[in-house]
């Protein structure tokens, strides 16, 4: 049967959002790949299904455009929060995901845009939480890209934000071949479930410039969980304060690693158009 959807994005990281709270939505991987193809389909980074949840206001299911299911998506959480609370009433939403429960507040909403803040919970910093295939110090992974005697990138930080991330600090993100290096690192044996790859440049103690290769989606304009992981990684290394702006190709998110160890992400959403699958 035809399914209505909204095409939405958070800083250019774009989604198809389907409300499946009343009727089950179980697309096959080949359908997702066809819809996600930017040349012949609708085109998106992730497909989002809003479902019922016994412990929250909704459950958010996430598929990458390669048809695979992933745990969560920070930018999509803001979009789902806007969808559930389009009048921006003063309430905290509980949105469950495969990566855990997130709490969101819509700060501003109108017909096509909005701003939301999401409590992403505590980051996972233990090697088993990432997960890694072997025990290792996640603040300084024994991992390098390039020649052994002159690696291009090395000693990254691993962080779980409900999904796995690895953050490399570089002098100039614009000189990184994100496609070549991101795809290589995503499938490294150290990461049995794959990994999202961030390349981050420290501008000052309150500003980070970051580019991202998302597991199963490739280069995206922005990644909410990636921005959170990047701030946590930088703060662990002492490179920034625990609150900073992370500037991605699609624009900035404000990330704060609060005193209670929860990571708070604040940023915009946009509705591009409505359609039917």
CSV table of N, CA, C and O in Angstrom, one decimal, residues 144-154:
chain,number,residue,atom,x,y,z
A,144,UNK,N,46.7,2.8,12.5
A,144,UNK,CA,47.2,3.8,11.6
A,144,UNK,C,46.9,3.5,10.2
A,144,UNK,O,46.6,2.3,9.8
A,145,UNK,N,46.9,4.5,9.4
A,145,UNK,CA,46.5,4.4,7.9
A,145,UNK,C,47.8,4.9,7.2
A,145,UNK,O,48.2,6.0,7.4
A,146,UNK,N,48.3,4.1,6.2
A,146,UNK,CA,49.4,4.5,5.4
A,146,UNK,C,50.7,3.7,5.8
A,146,UNK,O,50.6,2.8,6.6
A,147,UNK,N,51.8,4.2,5.3
A,147,UNK,CA,53.1,3.4,5.6
A,147,UNK,C,53.4,3.3,7.1
A,147,UNK,O,53.1,4.3,7.8
A,148,UNK,N,54.0,2.2,7.5
A,148,UNK,CA,54.3,2.0,8.9
A,148,UNK,C,55.2,3.1,9.4
A,148,UNK,O,55.1,3.5,10.5
A,149,UNK,N,56.2,3.5,8.6
A,149,UNK,CA,57.2,4.4,9.1
A,149,UNK,C,56.8,5.9,8.9
A,149,UNK,O,57.4,6.8,9.4
A,150,UNK,N,55.7,6.1,8.2
A,150,UNK,CA,55.2,7.5,8.0
A,150,UNK,C,53.7,7.4,7.7
A,150,UNK,O,53.2,7.8,6.6
A,151,UNK,N,52.9,7.1,8.8
A,151,UNK,CA,51.4,6.9,8.6
A,151,UNK,C,50.8,8.3,8.3
A,151,UNK,O,51.2,9.3,8.8
A,152,UNK,N,49.7,8.2,7.5
A,152,UNK,CA,49.0,9.5,7.2
A,152,UNK,C,48.1,9.9,8.4
A,152,UNK,O,48.1,11.0,8.7
A,153,UNK,N,47.5,8.9,9.0
A,153,UNK,CA,46.6,9.1,10.1
A,153,UNK,C,46.8,8.0,11.1
A,153,UNK,O,47.0,6.8,10.8
A,154,UNK,N,46.8,8.4,12.4
A,154,UNK,CA,47.1,7.3,13.4
A,154,UNK,C,46.6,7.7,14.8
A,154,UNK,O,46.2,8.9,15.0
